[in-house]
């Protein structure tokens, strides 16, 4: 991960596994170094042992005999017997080594001279007596805190009330306060005799423990597969409203594309390549053990002349609703192995979101976080547009109103003379370069959250509230989100414990940006606005005399952007409850029974009104819908944790899960049928024009699963899992699938002698299978009743996809090899993986010839392979006392290949671009998502053929390359200087292509600067005539360039490579000594910037990351929301 | 404890394997698997018109955007949409009819025929379905040429995802056979759908005559390329009995409920609920200069019925047609620069409850006149012509307009049948009437086909800057861009018919 490693101090708290150093074997026969023995014991027992290294230096122990039949505690006691140190058990298998103190509980007792003699060192003259109280965040006394005079072994522990007393040599002395679970504090004594300390909770985990499938926490070293964890704070500092977008560039092998739909839109997350041609390729999202619905509630169909391609907006997905402030960590389970226990739904991996729980503090802890983000257009003008010629056609400046009715910028040279405008007013014919600045807002997002944590004797809890208030860059686009969460943990008696979590999310969106085609899409209008049409003119001339839209061009579907943002109304309102209850019954110390009930339920109310008087729908249109979704998971499992002898351990579980998903939808819609102008209610629509839809969609998956993990001597781990799923959506007899998985982890550094440069080395390997299903009701043909005509009811075949009664589960097989290493005193971390993933019997919804009556068909097809490597490098480059520099680099390479399709089919169309000349195909032998399109007609030598008018002719379909970038890279550098940290993340994707519909539009309408060539006098294309002569015909520039739009794709396919300055974070954690009497336990301020600059890109006009939707046809775009950058301030206070 | 554990494990295993209600769960409760054939018949009829699948595809893009503009019945300054006026190409407009037809109408009809075939009592439904299917396919093949026909629409029925492209000749032969068989198969003793038949309300005799009338149209279409078969089928059609009057015109009835599906799709596009008359000052579609000038010259009493300038003035003197290939720049160079003063479809002909006319009685009489002149039928050509001519005027009652007998007589006198003239003169007279008939019933797709076969009336092509045909009127529309690369059979059509361009002539369009 890219978190800054904490500065390494000489007095390191050496308890982390990765800080474990292998020391050369001690040669002395009867004297061993205390430190060495401790480290060896630590390793042997896999114990956490906390000590101050400085206390150990030089101490040797005579005649220590290790007795492996004794416990760690007994061995250590024997070891420390001859020293001035004592052992304190903190918790199971965790110990603290402290200076011995006088056995007294009386307050105010002080170390005696005897003790100092026993240390074997010369006693330091005690000149100043210091006392004080150590408290936690709530002011409660903390017992057992280790208080040391820095650089000495002079120290003490606090008593049960957190009080201590100590003699220090001078006013220069520095007191070091340490306690497990709290941040270390150093305080100079100065002139004080009372030094009170408030300890802040340590946020670093003690062990490298990660959350794995079913929420089981495991030591990372035991895993046979790659897992990446991102800490909550990495998501909240430089935040994105959608946490998925915050993961960009942070995890090797994760490919995230956010749709060009603004802050509340969805994202596409793909782990280790796309395994399915048209099915789901996104991982399962699990929040606190509960799978949540991550469906996009309204994306946009693409393609020319297809239902749904004209309009729509991206209405967000499931992960976009989560509150970043609640998140403790996100584990990315890459691929089927890690996610095997989740079964089919996680065949693309899983993203495990763990939210923050209560802390075992007494009293109530308060955390307040405030965040402000400003959002602005990344490109404030279209750099690749021309501003030499203005609105108009055929090179002529408009002088009549009729001539202004065009989207063309093929007019005359902008000479400043008067020209006509569509509102009938003459204005100078000049470039309007400020349109974007004038039209778009600076978006703002205020996020405030408060969290209360606390504990009673039996229950710990965390209650959090969050308010997000977003104003988009697109005028009138707002998002308000409130998240409430209550997480509780309890122990009811010795055997029964529980975890109960509940989240309530209210999300209100107003006027989400429309995407895709032009109707009502202000962004589209802004892309095609002629170069001389000032957007202010549009602002002031929205309406005609009747209050209807005054259409500014000859195309009624291209709205006045002000009309689109001010008169259109679109609201969606989602209320979501995610709740889980997880009781656990401990039968014996090695056997437990655990249940889990999880709900994900949302109510989604949507209303969209296209206003009365709109150009293309004079009487307006109306849609109002209510969708209720519930997913229930009931799970029961039995778990075993057993040590067999000293070296073997066994972990096993066996469980079952019942999943039920129900969607209820009611919708009323009507087109062009409001009666009373400008009054928008369903009662104002002719009854016959109201379309009422009702849908009930149910799906179930029943599963049983089991897992067994054997470990040997803490360095060899073998895991096997198996799961069987039964799907309600597949054909009887074919609806069951069994899949196993195996994993091995070998921690070589624990098992073998290693060179001193290697601190930790682990090899891992795994193999797994997972199945997958499809949506309900895909097996047979249905009719839809489509109203009535002249007293007789109507019906037609439902949908445009051929159903298939023989569907069977798909299978995804993944194998993976990896290694993890920590080198050179842990200064360098390496995590490397190679994987091979193959999907067979993929359930594909393939585009078929529409002459079959259907546009797609569903069937099990062929095989797709994804192979790749993932590399994560973390390095501490500079590690000075005041200045540190940490760098982290992650890289993923995924090579996909379609191995076979249906029968001997060599190519399969997935989708097509909006202008209709480019397509997305899956081709046998080629990488996933090939962009194909009509090329220019060419002669045998590849020269473009022109017709007698000098216009290029359309030729054959050609393949350009994959729309998915195989390379993803991220580089983060973090610099720390005296508590100020600067972190810079740069990321990029390489090797993919994009068909840019926006650029096609820019050529069609004469906006692109490339269309300047030949404006006066015409263009003679380089090429040949139909008879093979050299082309000499001069074509007018307008016809020459604009004819390519829907006929030829070649000019609009670009490499989608980019490098972006993704984020900069400057953070300052205010040292507690400056907080003084302020009521805070901790405070930090950070200044953040996201998506700051595109350092490199190859496609003009647009953001190379732009996509239509989060579906599978990646590699095409068309006039989406312009990319934005954001800046902000984050303030975090802990009380 | 062990007992507890055993129970738990048994429960788990049971829970997982319990799938007995899965089959019921996976049945869609909101959509039936079977519906009465009447529902499918009614829907199929509406799908021919396009009202049930969005009138923008067939009515707007194909009928107005291309066909009406190509033959200079309509014109628009909107060069980005009304491509037919400029002989230019835009994929989504060019292929709209094709895209819409197969995925809605063809799919529905093929399925209806499959369902109706199952039960002999549905023979009348079956026959109507077969005739409707011919009505649908004949328009598609006339626009595009060779198209999938025999294997089309069977994606579900037999899993054919890449239907073959059939030669137009074979399609024509089968359509004629279908009309003959279907017409003969009607059986008054079997179930007769009434309410769901929006064309004749279940009148089987009218259906038989309609089948013959359609047969005549198809037969005459083959006049150049296969005169022998044209004669054979024209004779069969006329002998079998054509529709007998304007009351039997083949038309789908509509109603005014406020819903698109119940509305005449041509009206929906042009009319009060549609987009043409809205607030777009400079766009929409107007009557073309060629048409208005011709009607004025012929003193056609239909002119004030079908035409008005913006605001409703339908006086003949005020009517002015927009020249084709006029874009906004072109308009600024004309004497009349205000688009409002150009003629457009009048309010009276674009009521959304008006019937949608597929083939008028007048057309059958005019085609019969041609057949007689060619010696393929017996009778008096002049009488047939006159019957057609007067019926074409009288039938404006479809739009609630009354053209008096006096006006009809005056028009007939002004535009007499050149009985003594050459065959060419006669053909010009007949097909000019067909041309005006198609314009005044918004039957532009048929008008375009008839014009391509006969060449009458003679039109002067336009030559818009950057057009795709070098200034010639396109002879067909191009196939959808989506077919190449997805249907391997597509290339056989190109090999047989010629390159997929506007100027490639289809089978019956012989020079």
mmCIF file with all atom_site columns, N, CA, C and O in Angstrom, chain B residues 265-282:
data_model
loop_
_atom_site.group_PDB
_atom_site.id
_atom_site.type_symbol
_atom_site.label_atom_id
_atom_site.label_alt_id
_atom_site.label_comp_id
_atom_site.label_asym_id
_atom_site.label_entity_id
_atom_site.label_seq_id
_atom_site.pdbx_PDB_ins_code
_atom_site.Cartn_x
_atom_site.Cartn_y
_atom_site.Cartn_z
_atom_site.occupancy
_atom_site.B_iso_or_equiv
_atom_site.pdbx_formal_charge
_atom_site.auth_seq_id
_atom_site.auth_comp_id
_atom_site.auth_asym_id
_atom_site.auth_atom_id
_atom_site.pdbx_PDB_model_num
ATOM 1  N N  . UNK B 1 265 ? -48.673 7.124  -37.181 1.00 0.00 ? 265 UNK B N  1
ATOM 2  C CA . UNK B 1 265 ? -47.272 7.514  -36.989 1.00 0.00 ? 265 UNK B CA 1
ATOM 3  C C  . UNK B 1 265 ? -46.831 8.682  -37.870 1.00 0.00 ? 265 UNK B C  1
ATOM 4  O O  . UNK B 1 265 ? -45.994 9.488  -37.443 1.00 0.00 ? 265 UNK B O  1
ATOM 5  N N  . UNK B 1 266 ? -47.377 8.783  -39.070 1.00 0.00 ? 266 UNK B N  1
ATOM 6  C CA . UNK B 1 266 ? -47.015 9.929  -39.906 1.00 0.00 ? 266 UNK B CA 1
ATOM 7  C C  . UNK B 1 266 ? -47.474 11.215 -39.231 1.00 0.00 ? 266 UNK B C  1
ATOM 8  O O  . UNK B 1 266 ? -46.757 12.209 -39.192 1.00 0.00 ? 266 UNK B O  1
ATOM 9  N N  . UNK B 1 267 ? -48.698 11.168 -38.689 1.00 0.00 ? 267 UNK B N  1
ATOM 10 C CA . UNK B 1 267 ? -49.239 12.345 -38.026 1.00 0.00 ? 267 UNK B CA 1
ATOM 11 C C  . UNK B 1 267 ? -48.461 12.652 -36.750 1.00 0.00 ? 267 UNK B C  1
ATOM 12 O O  . UNK B 1 267 ? -48.250 13.802 -36.395 1.00 0.00 ? 267 UNK B O  1
ATOM 13 N N  . UNK B 1 268 ? -48.088 11.579 -36.063 1.00 0.00 ? 268 UNK B N  1
ATOM 14 C CA . UNK B 1 268 ? -47.347 11.762 -34.800 1.00 0.00 ? 268 UNK B CA 1
ATOM 15 C C  . UNK B 1 268 ? -46.068 12.561 -35.058 1.00 0.00 ? 268 UNK B C  1
ATOM 16 O O  . UNK B 1 268 ? -45.689 13.423 -34.288 1.00 0.00 ? 268 UNK B O  1
ATOM 17 N N  . UNK B 1 269 ? -45.444 12.247 -36.187 1.00 0.00 ? 269 UNK B N  1
ATOM 18 C CA . UNK B 1 269 ? -44.210 12.947 -36.535 1.00 0.00 ? 269 UNK B CA 1
ATOM 19 C C  . UNK B 1 269 ? -44.499 14.368 -37.021 1.00 0.00 ? 269 UNK B C  1
ATOM 20 O O  . UNK B 1 269 ? -43.834 15.321 -36.625 1.00 0.00 ? 269 UNK B O  1
ATOM 21 N N  . UNK B 1 270 ? -45.509 14.499 -37.877 1.00 0.00 ? 270 UNK B N  1
ATOM 22 C CA . UNK B 1 270 ? -45.749 15.815 -38.486 1.00 0.00 ? 270 UNK B CA 1
ATOM 23 C C  . UNK B 1 270 ? -46.763 16.636 -37.701 1.00 0.00 ? 270 UNK B C  1
ATOM 24 O O  . UNK B 1 270 ? -46.822 17.838 -37.834 1.00 0.00 ? 270 UNK B O  1
ATOM 25 N N  . UNK B 1 271 ? -47.563 15.939 -36.922 1.00 0.00 ? 271 UNK B N  1
ATOM 26 C CA . UNK B 1 271 ? -48.786 16.536 -36.435 1.00 0.00 ? 271 UNK B CA 1
ATOM 27 C C  . UNK B 1 271 ? -48.711 17.216 -35.103 1.00 0.00 ? 271 UNK B C  1
ATOM 28 O O  . UNK B 1 271 ? -47.627 17.514 -34.599 1.00 0.00 ? 271 UNK B O  1
ATOM 29 N N  . UNK B 1 272 ? -49.874 17.442 -34.530 1.00 0.00 ? 272 UNK B N  1
ATOM 30 C CA . UNK B 1 272 ? -49.959 18.245 -33.325 1.00 0.00 ? 272 UNK B CA 1
ATOM 31 C C  . UNK B 1 272 ? -49.184 17.683 -32.146 1.00 0.00 ? 272 UNK B C  1
ATOM 32 O O  . UNK B 1 272 ? -48.740 18.437 -31.297 1.00 0.00 ? 272 UNK B O  1
ATOM 33 N N  . UNK B 1 273 ? -49.022 16.374 -32.107 1.00 0.00 ? 273 UNK B N  1
ATOM 34 C CA . UNK B 1 273 ? -48.231 15.874 -30.981 1.00 0.00 ? 273 UNK B CA 1
ATOM 35 C C  . UNK B 1 273 ? -46.792 15.631 -31.382 1.00 0.00 ? 273 UNK B C  1
ATOM 36 O O  . UNK B 1 273 ? -45.970 15.246 -30.577 1.00 0.00 ? 273 UNK B O  1
ATOM 37 N N  . UNK B 1 274 ? -46.520 15.810 -32.623 1.00 0.00 ? 274 UNK B N  1
ATOM 38 C CA . UNK B 1 274 ? -45.186 15.504 -33.100 1.00 0.00 ? 274 UNK B CA 1
ATOM 39 C C  . UNK B 1 274 ? -44.264 16.683 -33.079 1.00 0.00 ? 274 UNK B C  1
ATOM 40 O O  . UNK B 1 274 ? -44.546 17.723 -32.499 1.00 0.00 ? 274 UNK B O  1
ATOM 41 N N  . UNK B 1 275 ? -43.157 16.527 -33.731 1.00 0.00 ? 275 UNK B N  1
ATOM 42 C CA . UNK B 1 275 ? -42.115 17.529 -33.603 1.00 0.00 ? 275 UNK B CA 1
ATOM 43 C C  . UNK B 1 275 ? -42.068 18.518 -34.755 1.00 0.00 ? 275 UNK B C  1
ATOM 44 O O  . UNK B 1 275 ? -41.477 19.569 -34.632 1.00 0.00 ? 275 UNK B O  1
ATOM 45 N N  . UNK B 1 276 ? -42.715 18.178 -35.850 1.00 0.00 ? 276 UNK B N  1
ATOM 46 C CA . UNK B 1 276 ? -42.499 19.035 -37.019 1.00 0.00 ? 276 UNK B CA 1
ATOM 47 C C  . UNK B 1 276 ? -43.060 20.433 -36.861 1.00 0.00 ? 276 UNK B C  1
ATOM 48 O O  . UNK B 1 276 ? -42.460 21.401 -37.291 1.00 0.00 ? 276 UNK B O  1
ATOM 49 N N  . UNK B 1 277 ? -44.235 20.527 -36.242 1.00 0.00 ? 277 UNK B N  1
ATOM 50 C CA . UNK B 1 277 ? -44.844 21.851 -36.188 1.00 0.00 ? 277 UNK B CA 1
ATOM 51 C C  . UNK B 1 277 ? -44.436 22.615 -34.942 1.00 0.00 ? 277 UNK B C  1
ATOM 52 O O  . UNK B 1 277 ? -44.968 23.660 -34.653 1.00 0.00 ? 277 UNK B O  1
ATOM 53 N N  . UNK B 1 278 ? -43.511 22.096 -34.197 1.00 0.00 ? 278 UNK B N  1
ATOM 54 C CA . UNK B 1 278 ? -43.190 22.725 -32.919 1.00 0.00 ? 278 UNK B CA 1
ATOM 55 C C  . UNK B 1 278 ? -42.479 24.035 -33.132 1.00 0.00 ? 278 UNK B C  1
ATOM 56 O O  . UNK B 1 278 ? -42.591 24.687 -34.171 1.00 0.00 ? 278 UNK B O  1
ATOM 57 N N  . UNK B 1 279 ? -41.737 24.349 -32.149 1.00 0.00 ? 279 UNK B N  1
ATOM 58 C CA . UNK B 1 279 ? -41.176 25.683 -32.045 1.00 0.00 ? 279 UNK B CA 1
ATOM 59 C C  . UNK B 1 279 ? -39.825 25.828 -32.707 1.00 0.00 ? 279 UNK B C  1
ATOM 60 O O  . UNK B 1 279 ? -39.063 26.699 -32.384 1.00 0.00 ? 279 UNK B O  1
ATOM 61 N N  . UNK B 1 280 ? -39.488 24.880 -33.565 1.00 0.00 ? 280 UNK B N  1
ATOM 62 C CA . UNK B 1 280 ? -38.198 25.025 -34.222 1.00 0.00 ? 280 UNK B CA 1
ATOM 63 C C  . UNK B 1 280 ? -38.394 25.946 -35.400 1.00 0.00 ? 280 UNK B C  1
ATOM 64 O O  . UNK B 1 280 ? -39.090 25.609 -36.354 1.00 0.00 ? 280 UNK B O  1
ATOM 65 N N  . UNK B 1 281 ? -37.805 27.125 -35.327 1.00 0.00 ? 281 UNK B N  1
ATOM 66 C CA . UNK B 1 281 ? -38.120 28.108 -36.342 1.00 0.00 ? 281 UNK B CA 1
ATOM 67 C C  . UNK B 1 281 ? -37.620 27.698 -37.722 1.00 0.00 ? 281 UNK B C  1
ATOM 68 O O  . UNK B 1 281 ? -38.218 28.015 -38.728 1.00 0.00 ? 281 UNK B O  1
ATOM 69 N N  . UNK B 1 282 ? -36.541 26.967 -37.757 1.00 0.00 ? 282 UNK B N  1
ATOM 70 C CA . UNK B 1 282 ? -35.865 26.803 -39.037 1.00 0.00 ? 282 UNK B CA 1
ATOM 71 C C  . UNK B 1 282 ? -35.779 25.375 -39.501 1.00 0.00 ? 282 UNK B C  1
ATOM 72 O O  . UNK B 1 282 ? -35.035 25.051 -40.400 1.00 0.00 ? 282 UNK B O  1
#
